[in-house]
Short mmCIF file of C-alpha atoms and ligand atoms in Angstrom, two decimals:
data_model
loop_
_atom_site.label_atom_id
_atom_site.label_comp_id
_atom_site.label_asym_id
_atom_site.label_seq_id
_atom_site.Cartn_x
_atom_site.Cartn_y
_atom_site.Cartn_z
CA MET A 1 45.57 32.77 48.34
CA ASN A 2 44.01 32.81 51.66
CA TYR A 3 39.99 32.49 50.78
CA ASP A 4 37.81 32.91 53.25
CA ASN A 5 33.90 31.88 51.46
CA ILE A 6 35.52 31.03 47.95
CA LEU A 7 38.48 27.28 47.60
CA SER A 8 40.29 28.33 44.28
CA GLN A 9 42.12 24.46 42.75
CA PHE A 10 44.21 24.02 40.12
CA GLN A 11 45.48 20.66 38.59
CA ASN A 12 45.93 19.18 35.01
CA GLY A 13 44.93 22.47 33.43
CA ILE A 14 41.87 23.93 35.25
CA THR A 15 41.01 25.94 37.77
CA THR A 16 38.07 25.40 40.41
CA ILE A 17 36.47 27.91 41.84
CA THR A 18 33.89 26.58 45.20
CA ILE A 19 32.08 29.12 46.31
CA ASN A 20 32.09 27.57 50.41
CA ARG A 21 29.37 28.65 52.86
CA PRO A 22 27.02 26.05 52.24
CA ASN A 23 25.44 26.74 56.29
CA LYS A 24 24.35 29.11 53.93
CA LEU A 25 23.02 26.90 50.50
CA ASN A 26 26.58 29.51 49.50
CA ALA A 27 24.65 32.46 49.36
CA LEU A 28 26.84 36.10 47.55
CA ASN A 29 27.33 38.30 50.21
CA THR A 30 29.74 41.39 48.98
CA GLU A 31 32.57 39.29 50.81
CA THR A 32 31.90 36.35 48.84
CA ILE A 33 31.60 38.08 45.14
CA GLN A 34 34.79 40.47 46.43
CA GLU A 35 37.27 36.98 46.48
CA LEU A 36 35.73 36.28 43.12
CA HIS A 37 35.95 38.77 41.24
CA GLU A 38 39.60 38.24 43.21
CA ALA A 39 39.80 33.82 42.28
CA PHE A 40 38.79 34.81 38.95
CA ASN A 41 41.22 37.42 37.83
CA MET A 42 44.04 35.17 38.53
CA ALA A 43 42.94 32.28 37.46
CA ASP A 44 43.15 33.97 34.08
CA LEU A 45 46.08 35.58 34.43
CA ASP A 46 47.55 32.25 35.07
CA LYS A 47 48.23 30.82 31.41
CA SER A 48 48.22 28.05 32.92
CA THR A 49 44.15 27.49 34.01
CA LYS A 50 42.24 27.21 29.96
CA VAL A 51 39.62 26.37 31.42
CA ILE A 52 37.55 27.66 34.16
CA ILE A 53 34.72 25.54 36.58
CA ILE A 54 32.78 26.86 39.39
CA THR A 55 30.58 24.86 41.45
CA GLY A 56 29.00 24.81 45.15
CA SER A 57 29.76 23.20 48.33
CA GLY A 58 28.53 20.69 49.61
CA GLU A 59 25.56 18.17 48.18
CA LYS A 60 22.04 20.80 47.94
CA ALA A 61 23.90 24.41 46.82
CA PHE A 62 25.42 25.92 44.46
CA VAL A 63 24.31 29.12 44.97
CA ALA A 64 20.80 30.27 47.37
CA GLY A 65 21.07 33.73 45.54
CA ALA A 66 22.28 37.16 46.90
CA ASP A 67 22.41 37.02 50.85
CA ILE A 68 19.52 38.44 52.02
CA SER A 69 20.07 39.07 54.96
CA GLU A 70 22.68 42.30 53.90
CA PHE A 71 20.74 43.88 51.62
CA ALA A 72 17.13 43.67 53.24
CA ASP A 73 17.26 47.48 54.98
CA TYR A 74 19.03 48.99 51.80
CA ASP A 75 17.73 52.19 50.20
CA VAL A 76 17.69 53.34 46.74
CA GLU A 77 20.79 54.70 46.57
CA GLU A 78 21.95 51.11 48.39
CA GLY A 79 20.59 49.48 45.94
CA GLN A 80 21.67 50.70 42.74
CA GLU A 81 24.84 50.16 43.79
CA LEU A 82 24.46 46.51 45.27
CA SER A 83 23.59 45.96 41.55
CA ALA A 84 26.21 47.86 39.78
CA GLU A 85 29.04 47.24 42.33
CA GLY A 86 28.24 43.20 41.31
CA GLN A 87 27.28 43.33 38.44
CA GLU A 88 30.43 44.83 37.35
CA LEU A 89 32.77 42.74 39.55
CA LEU A 90 31.46 39.87 39.54
CA PHE A 91 28.90 38.89 36.42
CA ASN A 92 30.12 41.27 33.46
CA TYR A 93 33.66 39.89 34.64
CA ILE A 94 32.80 36.40 34.03
CA GLU A 95 31.28 36.46 30.16
CA ASN A 96 34.06 38.70 29.95
CA LEU A 97 36.52 36.42 30.45
CA SER A 98 38.64 35.51 28.54
CA THR A 99 39.52 31.82 29.42
CA PRO A 100 36.57 30.04 29.34
CA VAL A 101 34.30 29.24 32.12
CA ILE A 102 31.92 26.61 33.08
CA ALA A 103 28.74 26.28 35.53
CA ALA A 104 28.76 22.98 37.25
CA VAL A 105 25.36 22.88 38.14
CA ASN A 106 24.68 21.25 41.47
CA GLY A 107 21.42 21.76 43.15
CA PHE A 108 19.76 25.08 44.25
CA ALA A 109 20.81 28.25 40.98
CA LEU A 110 18.25 30.90 43.11
CA GLY A 111 19.02 34.65 42.60
CA GLY A 112 22.40 35.42 42.27
CA GLY A 113 23.21 31.18 41.99
CA LEU A 114 20.86 31.32 38.63
CA GLU A 115 22.79 34.58 37.64
CA LEU A 116 26.32 33.06 38.45
CA ALA A 117 25.16 30.87 35.85
CA MET A 118 24.27 32.32 32.90
CA ALA A 119 27.54 34.79 32.93
CA ALA A 120 29.74 31.75 32.85
CA HIS A 121 30.30 30.60 28.95
CA PHE A 122 27.92 27.26 29.59
CA ARG A 123 25.90 25.60 32.13
CA ILE A 124 26.15 21.46 33.11
CA ALA A 125 23.35 20.68 36.07
CA SER A 126 23.70 17.51 38.45
CA ASP A 127 20.20 15.91 38.50
CA ASN A 128 18.94 17.29 41.80
CA ALA A 129 18.75 21.02 40.59
CA LYS A 130 16.84 23.10 40.93
CA MET A 131 17.00 27.08 38.78
CA GLY A 132 14.87 30.11 39.46
CA LEU A 133 15.06 33.56 40.10
CA PRO A 134 13.13 34.49 42.30
CA GLU A 135 13.61 38.07 43.20
CA VAL A 136 9.64 39.20 43.00
CA SER A 137 8.37 36.72 45.78
CA LEU A 138 10.76 39.32 48.02
CA GLY A 139 10.03 42.53 46.77
CA VAL A 140 12.86 43.73 44.45
CA ILE A 141 14.59 41.90 40.32
CA PRO A 142 17.01 40.79 39.46
CA GLY A 143 20.12 43.07 39.76
CA TYR A 144 23.17 40.99 38.63
CA GLY A 145 22.27 40.04 35.38
CA GLY A 146 19.10 38.12 35.52
CA THR A 147 16.64 40.47 33.26
CA GLN A 148 18.67 41.02 30.67
CA ARG A 149 21.20 37.06 30.51
CA LEU A 150 17.76 34.54 30.30
CA PRO A 151 15.58 35.42 28.01
CA GLN A 152 19.21 35.86 25.59
CA LEU A 153 18.82 31.51 27.19
CA VAL A 154 15.78 30.76 26.91
CA GLY A 155 13.89 33.96 25.04
CA LYS A 156 11.85 36.39 26.22
CA GLY A 157 8.20 33.74 26.83
CA ARG A 158 10.08 31.44 29.31
CA ALA A 159 11.64 34.42 30.96
CA MET A 160 8.93 36.19 31.59
CA GLU A 161 7.18 33.60 33.02
CA MET A 162 9.68 32.59 35.30
CA ILE A 163 10.59 35.88 36.27
CA MET A 164 6.79 36.67 36.89
CA THR A 165 6.22 32.82 38.62
CA ALA A 166 9.39 33.52 41.22
CA GLY A 167 8.59 29.76 40.38
CA MET A 168 11.94 26.71 39.89
CA ILE A 169 12.48 24.42 36.96
CA ASP A 170 13.95 21.36 37.59
CA ALA A 171 17.42 20.33 35.60
CA ASN A 172 15.35 18.27 33.21
CA GLN A 173 13.16 21.09 32.45
CA ALA A 174 16.39 23.94 32.21
CA LEU A 175 17.93 20.86 29.60
CA ASN A 176 14.49 20.62 27.50
CA TYR A 177 15.26 25.44 27.89
CA GLY A 178 19.36 25.17 26.82
CA LEU A 179 19.58 27.48 29.81
CA VAL A 180 21.76 24.00 30.57
CA ASN A 181 24.30 22.01 28.44
CA HIS A 182 23.81 18.81 29.78
CA VAL A 183 21.85 17.32 32.87
CA THR A 184 24.33 14.40 34.71
CA THR A 185 24.12 12.68 38.66
CA LEU A 186 25.35 14.80 41.61
CA GLU A 187 28.86 12.79 41.54
CA GLU A 188 29.52 12.75 37.99
CA LEU A 189 28.22 16.01 37.43
CA ILE A 190 32.54 17.94 38.22
CA PRO A 191 33.89 14.71 35.98
CA LEU A 192 31.78 15.31 32.74
CA CYS A 193 32.93 19.66 32.85
CA GLU A 194 36.58 17.95 33.61
CA LYS A 195 36.18 15.98 30.60
CA ILE A 196 34.82 18.60 28.79
CA ALA A 197 37.56 21.62 29.54
CA ARG A 198 39.75 18.79 28.46
CA LYS A 199 38.01 18.75 25.02
CA ILE A 200 38.63 22.37 24.75
CA MET A 201 42.34 22.50 25.88
CA ARG A 202 43.55 20.73 23.19
CA ASN A 203 42.19 23.08 21.44
CA SER A 204 44.22 27.20 20.23
CA SER A 205 43.18 29.24 23.86
CA VAL A 206 43.87 31.97 21.74
CA ALA A 207 41.58 31.44 18.97
CA ILE A 208 38.97 30.52 22.51
CA SER A 209 39.20 33.58 23.90
CA SER A 210 38.51 35.52 19.87
CA ALA A 211 35.67 33.36 19.94
CA ILE A 212 34.40 34.84 23.53
CA LYS A 213 35.03 38.60 22.09
CA ALA A 214 33.21 38.50 19.07
CA ILE A 215 29.57 35.71 20.12
CA ASN A 216 29.64 37.73 23.06
CA ALA A 217 29.65 41.16 20.78
CA ASN A 218 26.27 39.66 19.80
CA PHE A 219 24.50 40.98 22.80
CA LYS A 220 26.48 44.19 23.25
CA ASP A 221 24.45 47.33 22.14
CA GLY A 222 25.80 49.67 20.17
CA ILE A 223 28.36 46.67 18.72
CA ASN A 224 27.98 45.24 15.27
CA GLY A 225 29.54 41.54 16.53
CA PHE A 226 30.33 40.95 12.08
CA ASP A 227 32.41 43.79 12.80
CA VAL A 228 34.47 42.12 16.02
CA GLU A 229 34.55 39.43 13.62
CA ILE A 230 36.21 40.04 11.30
CA GLU A 231 39.19 41.69 12.92
CA GLU A 232 38.88 38.63 15.57
CA PHE A 233 38.93 36.56 12.81
CA GLY A 234 42.18 38.95 11.20
CA ASN A 235 44.58 38.58 14.49
CA CYS A 236 44.37 34.87 14.49
CA PHE A 237 46.59 35.38 10.90
CA GLY A 238 48.92 37.59 13.49
CA THR A 239 49.15 34.01 16.66
CA GLU A 240 51.47 32.21 16.38
CA ASP A 241 49.11 29.09 17.77
CA PHE A 242 46.60 29.75 14.84
CA THR A 243 50.90 29.12 12.39
CA GLU A 244 50.91 26.59 14.85
CA GLY A 245 47.39 24.69 14.33
CA THR A 246 47.51 25.22 10.54
CA THR A 247 51.02 23.32 9.95
CA ALA A 248 50.42 20.30 11.90
CA PHE A 249 47.03 20.04 9.59
CA LEU A 250 49.36 19.98 6.95
CA GLU A 251 51.59 17.75 7.95
CA LYS A 252 49.05 15.64 8.92
CA ARG A 253 49.93 15.83 13.28
CA LYS A 254 48.57 17.14 16.39
CA ALA A 255 48.85 20.53 16.53
CA ASP A 256 50.66 22.01 19.78
CA PHE A 257 49.59 25.57 19.96
CA PRO A 258 52.14 27.87 22.18
CA GLY A 259 48.75 30.02 23.88
CA ALA A 260 50.51 32.95 22.05
N1 LIG F 301 20.78 34.72 51.75
C1 LIG F 301 20.90 35.04 52.57
N2 LIG F 301 21.03 32.94 53.40
C2 LIG F 301 20.40 31.88 52.93
C3 LIG F 301 19.84 32.11 51.23
C4 LIG F 301 19.72 33.34 50.88
N3 LIG F 301 19.21 34.03 49.27
N4 LIG F 301 19.51 31.23 51.15
C5 LIG F 301 19.81 30.18 52.12
N5 LIG F 301 20.17 30.95 53.82
C6 LIG F 301 19.90 30.46 53.80
C7 LIG F 301 19.28 30.61 54.99
O1 LIG F 301 18.48 31.52 55.61
C8 LIG F 301 19.41 29.00 56.02
O2 LIG F 301 20.30 29.83 57.96
P1 LIG F 301 20.28 29.59 59.17
O3 LIG F 301 20.51 28.15 59.14
O4 LIG F 301 21.51 30.21 59.77
O5 LIG F 301 19.48 30.12 59.21
C9 LIG F 301 20.75 28.04 55.72
O6 LIG F 301 20.59 28.87 53.86
C10 LIG F 301 19.75 26.89 54.78
O7 LIG F 301 18.86 27.05 54.12
P2 LIG F 301 17.01 26.56 54.34
O8 LIG F 301 16.67 27.99 54.03
O9 LIG F 301 16.81 26.43 55.96
O10 LIG F 301 17.20 25.59 53.68
P3 LIG F 301 15.40 25.28 52.91
O11 LIG F 301 16.01 23.29 52.37
O12 LIG F 301 15.04 25.09 53.96
O13 LIG F 301 15.45 25.81 51.78
C11 LIG F 301 15.55 27.26 49.20
C12 LIG F 301 15.87 26.05 50.10
C13 LIG F 301 16.90 27.41 48.85
C14 LIG F 301 14.36 26.78 49.04
C15 LIG F 301 15.89 28.78 51.05
O14 LIG F 301 17.33 28.19 51.07
C16 LIG F 301 14.88 30.10 49.82
O15 LIG F 301 14.45 29.54 49.29
N6 LIG F 301 16.33 30.65 49.77
C17 LIG F 301 16.00 32.32 49.72
C18 LIG F 301 16.06 31.87 47.72
C19 LIG F 301 16.48 33.03 47.10
O16 LIG F 301 15.66 33.96 47.38
N7 LIG F 301 16.86 33.20 47.01
C20 LIG F 301 17.63 34.76 45.68
C21 LIG F 301 17.22 35.74 46.26
S1 LIG F 301 17.75 37.49 46.11
#
């Protein structure tokens, strides 16, 4: 499939989706959000894709935010629509995807860019990365889930400070905050993501998608995460992966999961 604003490449079980608007520091306009939705959807449906990596093109930015030029003259209804559509199409969509998503944060991840990285299942940053939610400096607030996911990841007080000051933190502070799991050089960023992806791929993809559901349940209103865990745990017992995983262990060999 051909896209105007992103690239999607598959190799050895990994689909790498790259936002490709380097002249605009990969800012997210509505067309890019739509293309990302399609690319994530296709990768999730493709059974040979075991892990998805999302990154930005160039050496400067992951994503420098939502495209400010697009919404500068929006009114109240248009603003709400922008936020609701974006959350549904991309940010909540990625968070709830059954295929693991790693954000490779390769530079500025600001506003919608940090919100995109936070919607991924976990984040790895290059040492030049800078992260922040600068929306209040534009007279608006984060609208793609940032007010909810940042406190979940770094705690309420740190999130309040980051959002109120509109400031940026560097990669090491993000590591210290638990916002990213690892920091490496720009050259090693994708290789490290791929190394971790290969570790993930050795395991049951069916069990991993159940784990994503159960972990996410902890953060959903009106849903009891322990109940979801019980249900997903039970479901695993009906899968071919479970039969293969337990049989392989008892036969003292490596499991070869069918992914079903
Ligand atoms: N929306 C639209 N365009 C953006 C953008 C955004 N969020 N972020 C960067 N761009 C564009 C710039 O307008 C510029 O385009 P131009 O060359 O056509 O003028 C281009 O990307 C390069 O950005 P520039 O500002 O010249 O780079 P810089 O190195 O001087 O500064 C940043 C980098 C990230 C500090 C700066 O671009 C910035 O503050 N961006 C906005 C961040 C933000 O507020 N995001 C939240 C949006 S809700």
